[in-house]
PDB file of C-alpha atoms in Angstrom:
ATOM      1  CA  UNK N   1    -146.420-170.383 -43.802  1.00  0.00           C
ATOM      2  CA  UNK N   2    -145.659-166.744 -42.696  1.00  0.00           C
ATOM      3  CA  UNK N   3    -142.088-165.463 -43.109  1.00  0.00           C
ATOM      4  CA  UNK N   4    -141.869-165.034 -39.311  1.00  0.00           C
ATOM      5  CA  UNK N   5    -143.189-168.286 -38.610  1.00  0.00           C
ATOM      6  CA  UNK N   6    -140.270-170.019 -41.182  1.00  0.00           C
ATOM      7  CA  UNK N   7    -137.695-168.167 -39.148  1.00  0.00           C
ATOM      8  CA  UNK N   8    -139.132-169.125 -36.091  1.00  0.00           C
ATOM      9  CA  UNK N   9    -139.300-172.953 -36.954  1.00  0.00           C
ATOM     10  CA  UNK N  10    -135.476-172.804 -38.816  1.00  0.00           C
ATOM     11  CA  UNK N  11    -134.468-171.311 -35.306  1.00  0.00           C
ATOM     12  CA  UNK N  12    -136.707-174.068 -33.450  1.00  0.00           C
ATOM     13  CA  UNK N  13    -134.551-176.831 -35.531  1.00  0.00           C
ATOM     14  CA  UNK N  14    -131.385-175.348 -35.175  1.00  0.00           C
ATOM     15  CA  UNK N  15    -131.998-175.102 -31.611  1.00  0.00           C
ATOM     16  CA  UNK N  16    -132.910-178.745 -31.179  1.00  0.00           C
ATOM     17  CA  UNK N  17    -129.672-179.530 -33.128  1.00  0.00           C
ATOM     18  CA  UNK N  18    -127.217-177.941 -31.370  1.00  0.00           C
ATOM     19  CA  UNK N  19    -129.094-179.563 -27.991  1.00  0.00           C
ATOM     20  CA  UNK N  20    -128.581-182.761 -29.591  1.00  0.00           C
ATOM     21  CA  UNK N  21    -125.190-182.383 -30.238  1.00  0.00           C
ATOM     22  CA  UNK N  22    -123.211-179.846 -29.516  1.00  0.00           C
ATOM     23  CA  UNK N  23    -121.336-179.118 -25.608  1.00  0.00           C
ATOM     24  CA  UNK N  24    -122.551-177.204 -22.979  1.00  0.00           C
ATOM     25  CA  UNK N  25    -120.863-173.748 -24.254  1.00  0.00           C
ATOM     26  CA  UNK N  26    -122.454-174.263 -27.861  1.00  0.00           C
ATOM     27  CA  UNK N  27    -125.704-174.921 -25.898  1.00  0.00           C
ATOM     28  CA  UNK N  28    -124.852-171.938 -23.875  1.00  0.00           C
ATOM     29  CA  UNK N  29    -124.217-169.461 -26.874  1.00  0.00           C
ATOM     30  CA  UNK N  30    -127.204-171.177 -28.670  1.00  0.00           C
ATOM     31  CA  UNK N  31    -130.112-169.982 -25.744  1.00  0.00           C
ATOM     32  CA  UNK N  32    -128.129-166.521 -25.453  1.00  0.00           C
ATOM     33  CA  UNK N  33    -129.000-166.309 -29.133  1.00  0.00           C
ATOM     34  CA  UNK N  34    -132.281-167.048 -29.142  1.00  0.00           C
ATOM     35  CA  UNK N  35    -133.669-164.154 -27.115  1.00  0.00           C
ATOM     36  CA  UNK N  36    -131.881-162.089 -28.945  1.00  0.00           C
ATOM     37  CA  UNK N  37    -132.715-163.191 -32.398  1.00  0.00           C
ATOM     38  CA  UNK N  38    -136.813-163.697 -31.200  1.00  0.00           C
ATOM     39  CA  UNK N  39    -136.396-159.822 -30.762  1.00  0.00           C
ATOM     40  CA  UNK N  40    -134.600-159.023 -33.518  1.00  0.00           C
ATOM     41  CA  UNK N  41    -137.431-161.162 -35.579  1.00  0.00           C
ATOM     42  CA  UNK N  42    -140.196-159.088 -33.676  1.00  0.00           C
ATOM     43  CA  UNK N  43    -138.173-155.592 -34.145  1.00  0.00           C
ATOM     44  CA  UNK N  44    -138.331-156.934 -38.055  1.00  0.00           C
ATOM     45  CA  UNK N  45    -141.948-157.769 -37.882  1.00  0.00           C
ATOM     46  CA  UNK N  46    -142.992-154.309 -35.713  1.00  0.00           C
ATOM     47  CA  UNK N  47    -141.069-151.928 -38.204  1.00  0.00           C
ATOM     48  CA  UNK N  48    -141.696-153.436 -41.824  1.00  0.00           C
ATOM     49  CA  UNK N  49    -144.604-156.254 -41.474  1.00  0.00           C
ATOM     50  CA  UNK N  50    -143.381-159.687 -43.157  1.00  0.00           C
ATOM     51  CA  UNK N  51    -141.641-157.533 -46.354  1.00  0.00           C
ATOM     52  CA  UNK N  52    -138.131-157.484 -45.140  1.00  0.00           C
ATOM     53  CA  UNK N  53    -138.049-161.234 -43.477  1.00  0.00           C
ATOM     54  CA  UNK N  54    -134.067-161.482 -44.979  1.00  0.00           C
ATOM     55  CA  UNK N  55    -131.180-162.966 -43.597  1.00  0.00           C
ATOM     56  CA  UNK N  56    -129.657-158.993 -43.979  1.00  0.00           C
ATOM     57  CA  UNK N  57    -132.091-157.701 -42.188  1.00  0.00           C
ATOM     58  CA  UNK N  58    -131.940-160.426 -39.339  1.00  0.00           C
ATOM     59  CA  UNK N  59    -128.126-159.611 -39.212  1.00  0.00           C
ATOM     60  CA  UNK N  60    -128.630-155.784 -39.107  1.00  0.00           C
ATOM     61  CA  UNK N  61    -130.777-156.240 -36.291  1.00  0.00           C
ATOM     62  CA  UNK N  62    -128.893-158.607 -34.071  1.00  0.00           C
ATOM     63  CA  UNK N  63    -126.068-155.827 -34.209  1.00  0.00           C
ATOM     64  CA  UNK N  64    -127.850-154.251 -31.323  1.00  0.00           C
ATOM     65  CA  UNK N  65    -127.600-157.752 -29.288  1.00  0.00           C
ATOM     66  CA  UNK N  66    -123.708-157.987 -30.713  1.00  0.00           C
ATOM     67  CA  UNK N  67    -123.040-154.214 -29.145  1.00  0.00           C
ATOM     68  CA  UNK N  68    -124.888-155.737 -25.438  1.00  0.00           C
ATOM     69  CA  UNK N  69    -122.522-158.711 -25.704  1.00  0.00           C
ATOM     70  CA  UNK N  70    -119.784-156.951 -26.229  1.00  0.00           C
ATOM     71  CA  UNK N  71    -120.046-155.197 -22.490  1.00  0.00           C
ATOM     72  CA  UNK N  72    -121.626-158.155 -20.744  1.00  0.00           C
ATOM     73  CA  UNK N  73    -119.998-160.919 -21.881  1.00  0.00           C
ATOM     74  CA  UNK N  74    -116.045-162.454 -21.264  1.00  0.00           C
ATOM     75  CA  UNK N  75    -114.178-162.400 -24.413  1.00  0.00           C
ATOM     76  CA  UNK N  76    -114.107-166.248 -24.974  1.00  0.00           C
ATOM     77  CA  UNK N  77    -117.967-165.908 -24.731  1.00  0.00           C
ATOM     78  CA  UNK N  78    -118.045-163.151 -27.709  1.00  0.00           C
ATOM     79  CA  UNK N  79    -115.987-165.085 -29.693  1.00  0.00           C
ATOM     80  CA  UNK N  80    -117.932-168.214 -28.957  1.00  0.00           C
ATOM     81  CA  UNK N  81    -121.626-166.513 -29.462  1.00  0.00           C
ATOM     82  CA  UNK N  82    -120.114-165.007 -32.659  1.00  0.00           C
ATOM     83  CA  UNK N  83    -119.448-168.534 -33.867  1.00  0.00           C
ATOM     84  CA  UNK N  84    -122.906-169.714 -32.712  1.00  0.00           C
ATOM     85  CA  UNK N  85    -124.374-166.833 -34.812  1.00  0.00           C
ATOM     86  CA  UNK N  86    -122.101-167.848 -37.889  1.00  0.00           C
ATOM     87  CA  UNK N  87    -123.188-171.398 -37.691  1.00  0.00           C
ATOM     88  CA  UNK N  88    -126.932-170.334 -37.399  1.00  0.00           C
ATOM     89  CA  UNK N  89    -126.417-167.871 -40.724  1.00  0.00           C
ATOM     90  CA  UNK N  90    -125.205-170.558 -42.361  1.00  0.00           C
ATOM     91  CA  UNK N  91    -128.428-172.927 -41.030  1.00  0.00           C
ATOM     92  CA  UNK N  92    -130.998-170.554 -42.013  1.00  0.00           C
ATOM     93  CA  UNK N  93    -129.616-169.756 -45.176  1.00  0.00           C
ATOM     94  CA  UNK N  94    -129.643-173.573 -45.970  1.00  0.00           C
ATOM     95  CA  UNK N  95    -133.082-174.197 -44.713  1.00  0.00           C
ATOM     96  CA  UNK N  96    -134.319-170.802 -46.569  1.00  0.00           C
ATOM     97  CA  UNK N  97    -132.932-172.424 -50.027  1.00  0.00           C
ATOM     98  CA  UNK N  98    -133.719-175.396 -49.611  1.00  0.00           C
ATOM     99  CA  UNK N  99    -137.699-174.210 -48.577  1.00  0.00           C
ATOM    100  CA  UNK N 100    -137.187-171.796 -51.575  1.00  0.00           C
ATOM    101  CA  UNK N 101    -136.784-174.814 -54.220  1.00  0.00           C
ATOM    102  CA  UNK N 102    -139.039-177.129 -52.678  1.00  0.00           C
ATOM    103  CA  UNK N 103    -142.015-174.532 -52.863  1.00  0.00           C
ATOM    104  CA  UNK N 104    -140.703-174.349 -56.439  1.00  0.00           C
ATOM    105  CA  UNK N 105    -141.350-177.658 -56.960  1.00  0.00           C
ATOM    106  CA  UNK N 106    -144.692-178.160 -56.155  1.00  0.00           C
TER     107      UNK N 106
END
C-alpha cells in the first residue's frame, strides 16, 4: 500500500470511530479535520511525491488549516478541533507502528 493511501485509510478508521462514539462536537471537529488534513496529505503528495509521508510533515502542513481556524472559528471550537487533532496524532501514530511491526513480521 502507498504511503498516501495508509494515511488515507488510518484517517478513514479514525473517522468511523469517532462516528461511532464520540458526541456531536467530536463529530463536528472530526469532519472539519478531514478536509483539512485530505489537503494537507495532497499538499504533501504535490510537493515531495510519497518521500516525506511523516506524521511531522502532516503536522507542518495542517498549520495552515490551524492559522484559518483560528479567524473562523469560536474559541471553544479551536480548543475543541485542537483536541480532535491531538487525538488523531495520537491514532495515526498508533496505527503507523503498529503497520510498521506487522510488515516486519511477515
Amino acid at each position: 500500500m502507498m504511503l498516501l493511501e495508509k494515511y488515507e485509510t488510518i484517517l478513514d478508521a479514525w473517522l468511523a470511530n469517532i462516528m461511532a462514539q464520540e458526541n456531536d462536537d467530536w463529530v463536528f471537529a472530526a469532519g472539519y479535520l478531514q478536509g483539512h488534513i485530505a489537503v494537507a496529505l495532497a499538499g504533501i503528495e504535490a510537493e515531495y511525491g510519497q518521500a516525506d509521508f511523516t506524521p511531522a510533515a502532516l503536522s507542518t502542513n495542517m498549520q495552515a488549516a490551524f492559522a484559518i481556524a483560528a479567524t473562523e472559528l469560536s474559541a471553544s471550537d479551536r480548543v475543541l478541533i485542537q483536541q480532535a487533532w491531538h487525538h488523531f496524532m495520537d491514532f495515526l501514530t498508533l496505527q503507523l507502528a503498529s503497520n510498521a511491526t506487522t510488515e516486519a513480521t511477515i
